[in-house]
Each structure stands twice: as structure tokens, then as C-alpha cells.
JSON list of C-alpha atoms in Angstrom, two decimals:
[
{"chain": "A", "resi": 1, "resn": "UNK", "atom": "CA", "xyz": [-19.73, -12.12, 33.00]},
{"chain": "A", "resi": 2, "resn": "UNK", "atom": "CA", "xyz": [-17.56, -14.50, 31.09]},
{"chain": "A", "resi": 3, "resn": "UNK", "atom": "CA", "xyz": [-13.92, -14.77, 32.09]},
{"chain": "A", "resi": 4, "resn": "UNK", "atom": "CA", "xyz": [-10.96, -14.32, 29.77]},
{"chain": "A", "resi": 5, "resn": "UNK", "atom": "CA", "xyz": [-7.46, -14.81, 30.94]},
{"chain": "A", "resi": 6, "resn": "UNK", "atom": "CA", "xyz": [-4.46, -13.36, 29.14]},
{"chain": "A", "resi": 7, "resn": "UNK", "atom": "CA", "xyz": [-0.85, -14.37, 29.81]},
{"chain": "A", "resi": 8, "resn": "UNK", "atom": "CA", "xyz": [1.68, -12.99, 30.51]},
{"chain": "A", "resi": 9, "resn": "UNK", "atom": "CA", "xyz": [0.59, -9.73, 32.06]},
{"chain": "A", "resi": 10, "resn": "UNK", "atom": "CA", "xyz": [3.96, -8.14, 31.17]},
{"chain": "A", "resi": 11, "resn": "UNK", "atom": "CA", "xyz": [7.00, -9.14, 29.22]},
{"chain": "A", "resi": 12, "resn": "UNK", "atom": "CA", "xyz": [10.31, -7.63, 28.41]},
{"chain": "A", "resi": 13, "resn": "UNK", "atom": "CA", "xyz": [12.25, -8.98, 25.43]},
{"chain": "A", "resi": 14, "resn": "UNK", "atom": "CA", "xyz": [15.29, -8.14, 23.42]},
{"chain": "A", "resi": 15, "resn": "UNK", "atom": "CA", "xyz": [14.99, -6.63, 20.01]},
{"chain": "A", "resi": 16, "resn": "UNK", "atom": "CA", "xyz": [14.91, -9.32, 17.30]},
{"chain": "A", "resi": 17, "resn": "UNK", "atom": "CA", "xyz": [13.30, -12.04, 19.44]},
{"chain": "A", "resi": 18, "resn": "UNK", "atom": "CA", "xyz": [9.76, -13.34, 19.30]},
{"chain": "A", "resi": 19, "resn": "UNK", "atom": "CA", "xyz": [7.17, -13.17, 22.05]},
{"chain": "A", "resi": 20, "resn": "UNK", "atom": "CA", "xyz": [4.00, -15.26, 22.39]},
{"chain": "A", "resi": 21, "resn": "UNK", "atom": "CA", "xyz": [0.90, -14.01, 24.20]},
{"chain": "A", "resi": 22, "resn": "UNK", "atom": "CA", "xyz": [-1.89, -16.37, 25.20]},
{"chain": "A", "resi": 23, "resn": "UNK", "atom": "CA", "xyz": [-5.59, -15.64, 25.50]},
{"chain": "A", "resi": 24, "resn": "UNK", "atom": "CA", "xyz": [-7.88, -18.15, 27.13]},
{"chain": "A", "resi": 25, "resn": "UNK", "atom": "CA", "xyz": [-11.61, -18.23, 27.66]},
{"chain": "A", "resi": 26, "resn": "UNK", "atom": "CA", "xyz": [-12.02, -19.94, 30.99]},
{"chain": "A", "resi": 27, "resn": "UNK", "atom": "CA", "xyz": [-15.71, -20.63, 31.27]},
{"chain": "A", "resi": 28, "resn": "UNK", "atom": "CA", "xyz": [-17.05, -20.54, 27.74]},
{"chain": "A", "resi": 29, "resn": "UNK", "atom": "CA", "xyz": [-16.13, -21.61, 24.29]},
{"chain": "A", "resi": 30, "resn": "UNK", "atom": "CA", "xyz": [-15.09, -18.64, 22.21]},
{"chain": "A", "resi": 31, "resn": "UNK", "atom": "CA", "xyz": [-15.92, -19.01, 18.55]},
{"chain": "A", "resi": 32, "resn": "UNK", "atom": "CA", "xyz": [-14.15, -15.70, 17.89]},
{"chain": "A", "resi": 33, "resn": "UNK", "atom": "CA", "xyz": [-11.29, -13.92, 19.54]},
{"chain": "A", "resi": 34, "resn": "UNK", "atom": "CA", "xyz": [-9.98, -10.48, 18.85]},
{"chain": "A", "resi": 35, "resn": "UNK", "atom": "CA", "xyz": [-6.59, -8.90, 19.33]},
{"chain": "A", "resi": 36, "resn": "UNK", "atom": "CA", "xyz": [-6.14, -5.20, 20.05]},
{"chain": "A", "resi": 37, "resn": "UNK", "atom": "CA", "xyz": [-3.29, -2.85, 20.55]},
{"chain": "A", "resi": 38, "resn": "UNK", "atom": "CA", "xyz": [-3.68, 0.12, 22.80]},
{"chain": "A", "resi": 39, "resn": "UNK", "atom": "CA", "xyz": [-1.44, 3.19, 23.09]},
{"chain": "A", "resi": 40, "resn": "UNK", "atom": "CA", "xyz": [-1.34, 5.22, 26.28]},
{"chain": "A", "resi": 41, "resn": "UNK", "atom": "CA", "xyz": [-4.55, 7.10, 27.07]},
{"chain": "A", "resi": 42, "resn": "UNK", "atom": "CA", "xyz": [-6.13, 5.99, 23.76]},
{"chain": "A", "resi": 43, "resn": "UNK", "atom": "CA", "xyz": [-8.93, 3.68, 22.72]},
{"chain": "A", "resi": 44, "resn": "UNK", "atom": "CA", "xyz": [-8.41, 0.12, 21.52]},
{"chain": "A", "resi": 45, "resn": "UNK", "atom": "CA", "xyz": [-7.21, -0.48, 17.93]},
{"chain": "A", "resi": 46, "resn": "UNK", "atom": "CA", "xyz": [-8.30, -3.77, 16.42]},
{"chain": "A", "resi": 47, "resn": "UNK", "atom": "CA", "xyz": [-5.47, -5.72, 14.92]},
{"chain": "A", "resi": 48, "resn": "UNK", "atom": "CA", "xyz": [-7.12, -9.00, 13.91]},
{"chain": "A", "resi": 49, "resn": "UNK", "atom": "CA", "xyz": [-10.06, -11.28, 14.31]},
{"chain": "A", "resi": 50, "resn": "UNK", "atom": "CA", "xyz": [-9.49, -15.01, 14.78]},
{"chain": "A", "resi": 51, "resn": "UNK", "atom": "CA", "xyz": [-11.97, -17.78, 14.39]},
{"chain": "A", "resi": 52, "resn": "UNK", "atom": "CA", "xyz": [-11.30, -21.21, 15.75]},
{"chain": "A", "resi": 53, "resn": "UNK", "atom": "CA", "xyz": [-9.79, -23.45, 13.09]},
{"chain": "A", "resi": 54, "resn": "UNK", "atom": "CA", "xyz": [-9.38, -20.84, 10.40]},
{"chain": "A", "resi": 55, "resn": "UNK", "atom": "CA", "xyz": [-6.98, -18.12, 9.44]},
{"chain": "A", "resi": 56, "resn": "UNK", "atom": "CA", "xyz": [-7.08, -14.82, 11.20]},
{"chain": "A", "resi": 57, "resn": "UNK", "atom": "CA", "xyz": [-8.46, -11.76, 9.46]},
{"chain": "A", "resi": 58, "resn": "UNK", "atom": "CA", "xyz": [-6.14, -8.87, 9.84]},
{"chain": "A", "resi": 59, "resn": "UNK", "atom": "CA", "xyz": [-7.11, -5.18, 9.79]},
{"chain": "A", "resi": 60, "resn": "UNK", "atom": "CA", "xyz": [-5.61, -2.92, 7.22]},
{"chain": "A", "resi": 61, "resn": "UNK", "atom": "CA", "xyz": [-2.04, -1.90, 8.00]},
{"chain": "A", "resi": 62, "resn": "UNK", "atom": "CA", "xyz": [-1.37, -4.80, 10.34]},
{"chain": "A", "resi": 63, "resn": "UNK", "atom": "CA", "xyz": [1.49, -7.04, 9.18]},
{"chain": "A", "resi": 64, "resn": "UNK", "atom": "CA", "xyz": [0.41, -10.66, 9.07]},
{"chain": "A", "resi": 65, "resn": "UNK", "atom": "CA", "xyz": [3.96, -12.00, 9.12]},
{"chain": "A", "resi": 66, "resn": "UNK", "atom": "CA", "xyz": [4.87, -9.96, 12.10]},
{"chain": "A", "resi": 67, "resn": "UNK", "atom": "CA", "xyz": [1.84, -10.61, 14.25]},
{"chain": "A", "resi": 68, "resn": "UNK", "atom": "CA", "xyz": [1.07, -14.31, 13.97]},
{"chain": "A", "resi": 69, "resn": "UNK", "atom": "CA", "xyz": [-2.27, -15.41, 15.30]},
{"chain": "A", "resi": 70, "resn": "UNK", "atom": "CA", "xyz": [-3.30, -18.97, 16.01]},
{"chain": "A", "resi": 71, "resn": "UNK", "atom": "CA", "xyz": [-6.72, -20.02, 17.29]},
{"chain": "A", "resi": 72, "resn": "UNK", "atom": "CA", "xyz": [-6.24, -23.75, 17.60]},
{"chain": "A", "resi": 73, "resn": "UNK", "atom": "CA", "xyz": [-9.09, -24.44, 20.00]},
{"chain": "A", "resi": 74, "resn": "UNK", "atom": "CA", "xyz": [-12.33, -22.89, 21.20]},
{"chain": "A", "resi": 75, "resn": "UNK", "atom": "CA", "xyz": [-10.66, -21.68, 24.35]},
{"chain": "A", "resi": 76, "resn": "UNK", "atom": "CA", "xyz": [-7.19, -20.58, 23.24]},
{"chain": "A", "resi": 77, "resn": "UNK", "atom": "CA", "xyz": [-5.80, -17.99, 20.82]},
{"chain": "A", "resi": 78, "resn": "UNK", "atom": "CA", "xyz": [-2.18, -16.92, 20.67]},
{"chain": "A", "resi": 79, "resn": "UNK", "atom": "CA", "xyz": [-0.49, -13.81, 19.29]},
{"chain": "A", "resi": 80, "resn": "UNK", "atom": "CA", "xyz": [3.17, -14.10, 18.47]},
{"chain": "A", "resi": 81, "resn": "UNK", "atom": "CA", "xyz": [5.05, -10.91, 17.85]},
{"chain": "A", "resi": 82, "resn": "UNK", "atom": "CA", "xyz": [7.97, -11.99, 15.64]},
{"chain": "A", "resi": 83, "resn": "UNK", "atom": "CA", "xyz": [11.31, -10.21, 15.34]},
{"chain": "A", "resi": 84, "resn": "UNK", "atom": "CA", "xyz": [10.17, -7.63, 17.88]},
{"chain": "A", "resi": 85, "resn": "UNK", "atom": "CA", "xyz": [11.45, -4.12, 17.71]},
{"chain": "A", "resi": 86, "resn": "UNK", "atom": "CA", "xyz": [11.21, -1.27, 20.15]},
{"chain": "A", "resi": 87, "resn": "UNK", "atom": "CA", "xyz": [8.31, 0.27, 18.19]},
{"chain": "A", "resi": 88, "resn": "UNK", "atom": "CA", "xyz": [6.25, -2.89, 18.87]},
{"chain": "A", "resi": 89, "resn": "UNK", "atom": "CA", "xyz": [6.25, -1.96, 22.55]},
{"chain": "A", "resi": 90, "resn": "UNK", "atom": "CA", "xyz": [2.68, -1.54, 23.55]},
{"chain": "A", "resi": 91, "resn": "UNK", "atom": "CA", "xyz": [-0.27, -2.86, 25.50]},
{"chain": "A", "resi": 92, "resn": "UNK", "atom": "CA", "xyz": [-1.88, -5.81, 23.78]},
{"chain": "A", "resi": 93, "resn": "UNK", "atom": "CA", "xyz": [-5.36, -6.92, 24.72]},
{"chain": "A", "resi": 94, "resn": "UNK", "atom": "CA", "xyz": [-7.49, -9.89, 23.62]},
{"chain": "A", "resi": 95, "resn": "UNK", "atom": "CA", "xyz": [-11.18, -10.30, 23.77]},
{"chain": "A", "resi": 96, "resn": "UNK", "atom": "CA", "xyz": [-13.44, -13.23, 23.23]},
{"chain": "A", "resi": 97, "resn": "UNK", "atom": "CA", "xyz": [-17.01, -13.77, 22.12]},
{"chain": "A", "resi": 98, "resn": "UNK", "atom": "CA", "xyz": [-19.18, -16.43, 20.76]},
{"chain": "A", "resi": 99, "resn": "UNK", "atom": "CA", "xyz": [-21.89, -16.77, 18.18]},
{"chain": "A", "resi": 100, "resn": "UNK", "atom": "CA", "xyz": [-25.13, -15.19, 19.43]},
{"chain": "A", "resi": 101, "resn": "UNK", "atom": "CA", "xyz": [-23.45, -12.77, 21.81]},
{"chain": "A", "resi": 102, "resn": "UNK", "atom": "CA", "xyz": [-23.22, -9.08, 21.20]},
{"chain": "A", "resi": 103, "resn": "UNK", "atom": "CA", "xyz": [-20.69, -8.46, 23.96]},
{"chain": "A", "resi": 104, "resn": "UNK", "atom": "CA", "xyz": [-17.06, -9.35, 24.06]},
{"chain": "A", "resi": 105, "resn": "UNK", "atom": "CA", "xyz": [-15.09, -10.09, 27.21]},
{"chain": "A", "resi": 106, "resn": "UNK", "atom": "CA", "xyz": [-11.56, -8.89, 27.59]},
{"chain": "A", "resi": 107, "resn": "UNK", "atom": "CA", "xyz": [-8.35, -10.28, 29.04]},
{"chain": "A", "resi": 108, "resn": "UNK", "atom": "CA", "xyz": [-6.26, -8.34, 31.42]},
{"chain": "A", "resi": 109, "resn": "UNK", "atom": "CA", "xyz": [-3.88, -7.17, 28.75]},
{"chain": "A", "resi": 110, "resn": "UNK", "atom": "CA", "xyz": [-0.14, -7.73, 28.18]},
{"chain": "A", "resi": 111, "resn": "UNK", "atom": "CA", "xyz": [2.46, -4.99, 28.52]},
{"chain": "A", "resi": 112, "resn": "UNK", "atom": "CA", "xyz": [5.17, -5.70, 25.94]},
{"chain": "A", "resi": 113, "resn": "UNK", "atom": "CA", "xyz": [8.43, -3.83, 26.20]},
{"chain": "A", "resi": 114, "resn": "UNK", "atom": "CA", "xyz": [11.06, -4.46, 23.60]},
{"chain": "A", "resi": 115, "resn": "UNK", "atom": "CA", "xyz": [14.58, -3.31, 24.58]},
{"chain": "B", "resi": 1, "resn": "UNK", "atom": "CA", "xyz": [-13.59, 8.79, 10.12]},
{"chain": "B", "resi": 2, "resn": "UNK", "atom": "CA", "xyz": [-14.60, 7.82, 13.61]},
{"chain": "B", "resi": 3, "resn": "UNK", "atom": "CA", "xyz": [-17.73, 5.68, 13.53]},
{"chain": "B", "resi": 4, "resn": "UNK", "atom": "CA", "xyz": [-18.50, 6.27, 17.19]},
{"chain": "B", "resi": 5, "resn": "UNK", "atom": "CA", "xyz": [-17.75, 9.78, 18.41]},
{"chain": "B", "resi": 6, "resn": "UNK", "atom": "CA", "xyz": [-17.27, 9.83, 22.11]},
{"chain": "B", "resi": 7, "resn": "UNK", "atom": "CA", "xyz": [-17.07, 13.04, 24.13]},
{"chain": "B", "resi": 8, "resn": "UNK", "atom": "CA", "xyz": [-15.53, 14.52, 26.04]},
{"chain": "B", "resi": 9, "resn": "UNK", "atom": "CA", "xyz": [-12.14, 12.85, 25.68]},
{"chain": "B", "resi": 10, "resn": "UNK", "atom": "CA", "xyz": [-10.87, 14.17, 28.99]},
{"chain": "B", "resi": 11, "resn": "UNK", "atom": "CA", "xyz": [-12.85, 15.02, 32.16]},
{"chain": "B", "resi": 12, "resn": "UNK", "atom": "CA", "xyz": [-11.38, 16.21, 35.40]},
{"chain": "B", "resi": 13, "resn": "UNK", "atom": "CA", "xyz": [-13.85, 16.85, 38.18]},
{"chain": "B", "resi": 14, "resn": "UNK", "atom": "CA", "xyz": [-14.15, 17.08, 42.00]},
{"chain": "B", "resi": 15, "resn": "UNK", "atom": "CA", "xyz": [-15.56, 14.40, 44.10]},
{"chain": "B", "resi": 16, "resn": "UNK", "atom": "CA", "xyz": [-19.36, 14.72, 44.42]},
{"chain": "B", "resi": 17, "resn": "UNK", "atom": "CA", "xyz": [-19.90, 16.34, 41.01]},
{"chain": "B", "resi": 18, "resn": "UNK", "atom": "CA", "xyz": [-22.13, 14.83, 38.31]},
{"chain": "B", "resi": 19, "resn": "UNK", "atom": "CA", "xyz": [-20.95, 14.11, 34.76]},
{"chain": "B", "resi": 20, "resn": "UNK", "atom": "CA", "xyz": [-22.23, 12.77, 31.49]},
{"chain": "B", "resi": 21, "resn": "UNK", "atom": "CA", "xyz": [-20.29, 11.12, 28.70]},
{"chain": "B", "resi": 22, "resn": "UNK", "atom": "CA", "xyz": [-21.72, 10.91, 25.21]},
{"chain": "B", "resi": 23, "resn": "UNK", "atom": "CA", "xyz": [-21.38, 8.46, 22.43]},
{"chain": "B", "resi": 24, "resn": "UNK", "atom": "CA", "xyz": [-22.78, 9.39, 19.02]},
{"chain": "B", "resi": 25, "resn": "UNK", "atom": "CA", "xyz": [-22.90, 7.87, 15.60]},
{"chain": "B", "resi": 26, "resn": "UNK", "atom": "CA", "xyz": [-24.54, 8.29, 12.25]},
{"chain": "B", "resi": 27, "resn": "UNK", "atom": "CA", "xyz": [-24.99, 4.49, 12.11]},
{"chain": "B", "resi": 28, "resn": "UNK", "atom": "CA", "xyz": [-27.55, 2.32, 13.86]},
{"chain": "B", "resi": 29, "resn": "UNK", "atom": "CA", "xyz": [-26.20, -0.27, 16.22]},
{"chain": "B", "resi": 30, "resn": "UNK", "atom": "CA", "xyz": [-27.92, -3.44, 17.34]},
{"chain": "B", "resi": 31, "resn": "UNK", "atom": "CA", "xyz": [-26.53, -2.96, 20.78]},
{"chain": "B", "resi": 32, "resn": "UNK", "atom": "CA", "xyz": [-24.09, -0.76, 22.61]},
{"chain": "B", "resi": 33, "resn": "UNK", "atom": "CA", "xyz": [-21.77, -1.57, 25.45]},
{"chain": "B", "resi": 34, "resn": "UNK", "atom": "CA", "xyz": [-20.00, 0.63, 27.98]},
{"chain": "B", "resi": 35, "resn": "UNK", "atom": "CA", "xyz": [-16.71, -0.51, 29.40]},
{"chain": "B", "resi": 36, "resn": "UNK", "atom": "CA", "xyz": [-14.41, 0.83, 32.12]},
{"chain": "B", "resi": 37, "resn": "UNK", "atom": "CA", "xyz": [-10.72, 0.33, 31.99]},
{"chain": "B", "resi": 38, "resn": "UNK", "atom": "CA", "xyz": [-8.08, 0.98, 34.66]},
{"chain": "B", "resi": 39, "resn": "UNK", "atom": "CA", "xyz": [-4.39, 1.48, 33.78]},
{"chain": "B", "resi": 40, "resn": "UNK", "atom": "CA", "xyz": [-2.61, -1.69, 33.01]},
{"chain": "B", "resi": 41, "resn": "UNK", "atom": "CA", "xyz": [-5.78, -3.74, 32.88]},
{"chain": "B", "resi": 42, "resn": "UNK", "atom": "CA", "xyz": [-8.29, -4.88, 30.21]},
{"chain": "B", "resi": 43, "resn": "UNK", "atom": "CA", "xyz": [-11.68, -3.22, 29.81]},
{"chain": "B", "resi": 44, "resn": "UNK", "atom": "CA", "xyz": [-14.44, -4.45, 32.08]},
{"chain": "B", "resi": 45, "resn": "UNK", "atom": "CA", "xyz": [-18.02, -4.59, 30.77]},
{"chain": "B", "resi": 46, "resn": "UNK", "atom": "CA", "xyz": [-20.33, -2.26, 32.67]},
{"chain": "B", "resi": 47, "resn": "UNK", "atom": "CA", "xyz": [-23.58, -2.62, 30.73]},
{"chain": "B", "resi": 48, "resn": "UNK", "atom": "CA", "xyz": [-25.19, -3.59, 27.41]},
{"chain": "B", "resi": 49, "resn": "UNK", "atom": "CA", "xyz": [-28.10, -1.59, 26.04]},
{"chain": "B", "resi": 50, "resn": "UNK", "atom": "CA", "xyz": [-30.17, -3.14, 23.26]},
{"chain": "B", "resi": 51, "resn": "UNK", "atom": "CA", "xyz": [-33.59, -1.47, 22.96]},
{"chain": "B", "resi": 52, "resn": "UNK", "atom": "CA", "xyz": [-33.99, 2.09, 21.63]},
{"chain": "B", "resi": 53, "resn": "UNK", "atom": "CA", "xyz": [-34.82, 4.36, 24.54]},
{"chain": "B", "resi": 54, "resn": "UNK", "atom": "CA", "xyz": [-33.63, 1.88, 27.05]},
{"chain": "B", "resi": 55, "resn": "UNK", "atom": "CA", "xyz": [-32.31, 3.17, 30.42]},
{"chain": "B", "resi": 56, "resn": "UNK", "atom": "CA", "xyz": [-30.25, 1.02, 32.74]},
{"chain": "B", "resi": 57, "resn": "UNK", "atom": "CA", "xyz": [-28.90, 1.86, 36.14]},
{"chain": "B", "resi": 58, "resn": "UNK", "atom": "CA", "xyz": [-25.88, 0.50, 37.87]},
{"chain": "B", "resi": 59, "resn": "UNK", "atom": "CA", "xyz": [-25.66, 2.13, 41.35]},
{"chain": "B", "resi": 60, "resn": "UNK", "atom": "CA", "xyz": [-24.63, 5.77, 40.60]},
{"chain": "B", "resi": 61, "resn": "UNK", "atom": "CA", "xyz": [-24.31, 5.09, 36.86]},
{"chain": "B", "resi": 62, "resn": "UNK", "atom": "CA", "xyz": [-27.20, 5.61, 34.44]},
{"chain": "B", "resi": 63, "resn": "UNK", "atom": "CA", "xyz": [-26.92, 4.42, 30.85]},
{"chain": "B", "resi": 64, "resn": "UNK", "atom": "CA", "xyz": [-29.24, 5.46, 28.09]},
{"chain": "B", "resi": 65, "resn": "UNK", "atom": "CA", "xyz": [-29.61, 4.18, 24.51]},
{"chain": "B", "resi": 66, "resn": "UNK", "atom": "CA", "xyz": [-31.05, 6.68, 22.03]},
{"chain": "B", "resi": 67, "resn": "UNK", "atom": "CA", "xyz": [-34.50, 5.99, 20.50]},
{"chain": "B", "resi": 68, "resn": "UNK", "atom": "CA", "xyz": [-32.90, 5.55, 17.08]},
{"chain": "B", "resi": 69, "resn": "UNK", "atom": "CA", "xyz": [-30.08, 3.38, 18.49]},
{"chain": "B", "resi": 70, "resn": "UNK", "atom": "CA", "xyz": [-27.48, 5.77, 17.19]},
{"chain": "B", "resi": 71, "resn": "UNK", "atom": "CA", "xyz": [-26.35, 7.31, 20.36]},
{"chain": "B", "resi": 72, "resn": "UNK", "atom": "CA", "xyz": [-25.82, 6.55, 24.07]},
{"chain": "B", "resi": 73, "resn": "UNK", "atom": "CA", "xyz": [-24.93, 8.35, 27.23]},
{"chain": "B", "resi": 74, "resn": "UNK", "atom": "CA", "xyz": [-23.38, 7.50, 30.59]},
{"chain": "B", "resi": 75, "resn": "UNK", "atom": "CA", "xyz": [-24.28, 9.70, 33.53]},
{"chain": "B", "resi": 76, "resn": "UNK", "atom": "CA", "xyz": [-22.46, 9.39, 36.85]},
{"chain": "B", "resi": 77, "resn": "UNK", "atom": "CA", "xyz": [-24.02, 10.92, 39.95]},
{"chain": "B", "resi": 78, "resn": "UNK", "atom": "CA", "xyz": [-21.89, 12.13, 42.81]},
{"chain": "B", "resi": 79, "resn": "UNK", "atom": "CA", "xyz": [-18.62, 10.96, 41.32]},
{"chain": "B", "resi": 80, "resn": "UNK", "atom": "CA", "xyz": [-16.07, 9.35, 43.55]},
{"chain": "B", "resi": 81, "resn": "UNK", "atom": "CA", "xyz": [-12.31, 8.95, 43.17]},
{"chain": "B", "resi": 82, "resn": "UNK", "atom": "CA", "xyz": [-12.91, 5.23, 42.59]},
{"chain": "B", "resi": 83, "resn": "UNK", "atom": "CA", "xyz": [-14.75, 6.14, 39.39]},
{"chain": "B", "resi": 84, "resn": "UNK", "atom": "CA", "xyz": [-11.48, 7.34, 37.89]},
{"chain": "B", "resi": 85, "resn": "UNK", "atom": "CA", "xyz": [-10.58, 5.43, 34.69]},
{"chain": "B", "resi": 86, "resn": "UNK", "atom": "CA", "xyz": [-11.01, 5.20, 30.95]},
{"chain": "B", "resi": 87, "resn": "UNK", "atom": "CA", "xyz": [-14.61, 4.78, 29.87]},
{"chain": "B", "resi": 88, "resn": "UNK", "atom": "CA", "xyz": [-15.24, 3.26, 26.40]},
{"chain": "B", "resi": 89, "resn": "UNK", "atom": "CA", "xyz": [-18.44, 2.96, 24.46]},
{"chain": "B", "resi": 90, "resn": "UNK", "atom": "CA", "xyz": [-18.53, 0.16, 21.91]},
{"chain": "B", "resi": 91, "resn": "UNK", "atom": "CA", "xyz": [-21.16, -0.77, 19.34]},
{"chain": "B", "resi": 92, "resn": "UNK", "atom": "CA", "xyz": [-22.11, -4.12, 18.03]},
{"chain": "B", "resi": 93, "resn": "UNK", "atom": "CA", "xyz": [-23.92, -4.86, 14.81]},
{"chain": "B", "resi": 94, "resn": "UNK", "atom": "CA", "xyz": [-23.47, -1.56, 12.93]},
{"chain": "B", "resi": 95, "resn": "UNK", "atom": "CA", "xyz": [-26.43, -1.04, 10.56]},
{"chain": "B", "resi": 96, "resn": "UNK", "atom": "CA", "xyz": [-28.16, -4.11, 12.00]},
{"chain": "B", "resi": 97, "resn": "UNK", "atom": "CA", "xyz": [-27.41, -7.75, 12.68]},
{"chain": "B", "resi": 98, "resn": "UNK", "atom": "CA", "xyz": [-24.57, -8.62, 14.92]},
{"chain": "B", "resi": 99, "resn": "UNK", "atom": "CA", "xyz": [-20.80, -8.38, 14.74]},
{"chain": "B", "resi": 100, "resn": "UNK", "atom": "CA", "xyz": [-20.33, -11.32, 17.17]},
{"chain": "B", "resi": 101, "resn": "UNK", "atom": "CA", "xyz": [-18.11, -9.34, 19.43]},
{"chain": "B", "resi": 102, "resn": "UNK", "atom": "CA", "xyz": [-16.26, -7.33, 16.72]},
{"chain": "B", "resi": 103, "resn": "UNK", "atom": "CA", "xyz": [-16.96, -4.01, 18.31]},
{"chain": "B", "resi": 104, "resn": "UNK", "atom": "CA", "xyz": [-16.73, -0.51, 16.99]},
{"chain": "B", "resi": 105, "resn": "UNK", "atom": "CA", "xyz": [-15.10, 1.52, 19.75]},
{"chain": "B", "resi": 106, "resn": "UNK", "atom": "CA", "xyz": [-15.38, 5.23, 20.60]},
{"chain": "B", "resi": 107, "resn": "UNK", "atom": "CA", "xyz": [-12.18, 7.21, 21.33]},
{"chain": "B", "resi": 108, "resn": "UNK", "atom": "CA", "xyz": [-12.63, 6.81, 25.08]},
{"chain": "B", "resi": 109, "resn": "UNK", "atom": "CA", "xyz": [-13.14, 9.26, 27.91]},
{"chain": "B", "resi": 110, "resn": "UNK", "atom": "CA", "xyz": [-10.44, 9.61, 30.54]},
{"chain": "B", "resi": 111, "resn": "UNK", "atom": "CA", "xyz": [-12.17, 10.52, 33.77]},
{"chain": "B", "resi": 112, "resn": "UNK", "atom": "CA", "xyz": [-10.27, 11.81, 36.75]},
{"chain": "B", "resi": 113, "resn": "UNK", "atom": "CA", "xyz": [-12.18, 12.41, 40.01]},
{"chain": "B", "resi": 114, "resn": "UNK", "atom": "CA", "xyz": [-10.22, 14.42, 42.54]},
{"chain": "B", "resi": 115, "resn": "UNK", "atom": "CA", "xyz": [-10.81, 13.92, 46.26]}
]
């Protein structure tokens, strides 16, 4: 399968600071990348869809100004959690796909802890 | 409203037992994927089923797509402790076409196989 790399795997930050998470497709060009949030023992909750070179589409209830998504190239999308608060602590996962594919391939996830 | 109903949500069994996980919907999907996720990691694609009635086998795992492409099942024979994890079904292309990786996820099934 295709390889997607997410970095960092875990991060601890202070409340009020911003954190950037990177998602890279290593062996294919991803026309679309997705960002999810996952709570313990639950399924994935889609936050936003990002297409290369255009603005991300956010799911209902997701704050655009808090979760900034940039998809500047066909192999890289970033999620920046701005002014992080403890309630933003979670497991964030990206996936990537491309036109013509029905599957998506996932990164390893990032465990964010805001203290 | 959950578009993909996955059951059971929790399954705790002894090594050597068989089990089946179900994924049901009132919508037709162009394809359906099954993923396995271990704690602290991203989901890993196990299989994609595309044709109604299709059966795919992956060692001790058997996946089936319903004739009407509205449901799927995952059957594990002689479960082993290494099968422990979160199993997710995900559909692409609800009501036809393709979602290009924007998957509709089930709630997930947490499987624990005791030695």
C-alpha cells in the first residue's frame, strides 16, 4: 500500500501555544488529504478535507481559525492547532488519497497533550 | 445518525475462538474498506471490497461484501492475541460514485483476544 508519514508522533505543549503537525505522502502524490481526531476507544471523527492548492473544507462544528490546514504541495499537508488548550488534547490522524482511488492511507497519528 | 452501523462495539474472546464483525448501512457504497488500528498508531488497510457478493480472504480473515453493497462482514477464524485491536469498516462513494478517500466510518469494534 501507499505510505503516509505523520510527524511528530507525539507532542506536549503549553496552553496558549500553537502546534504544527505534518502529513506527508511518501510514494505518491496526494490530491486530497484528510484530518481526523480520535478519542480513546472511539472511531475517527473527520475534521477537514484539504485539496492541494485550495482552501480546506471543514466539517460542521470544527473551528477553522483554531485548526489551520495548509496543503501547499501534492505531498504535504499541515495542521496547526492554534492557541491550544487542554481540551484540544487528543490523537490526530491524517490520511491521503488521490483521484481515482477509493481507499485512503493513514499516517501514524500524533498524540497531542496540552498542559 | 450513524451511516455505517458497526457491531459489536466490544468483543472479548479466548484464543482459538471464531468471531464475526458486522457493518451495515441503509446506503449503497461503491466500495468498502476494513482497517485495523493498534493503540497509538494509525489505521492500517486490510482489504477493499468492491463487487456485491465479493468474498476476500486474508489468512484467517474473511471479508464479505453484501450483494446490495450495503453491508459487509469480517470473520476471523481461530483468533490469536495478535489480532487484538480496533477494527474499522469504512465506506467510499455513498450512493454511488467515489468520495476519493473521504470515507464514512463505522463506530469501530474493539477486539481483545485473551491467551
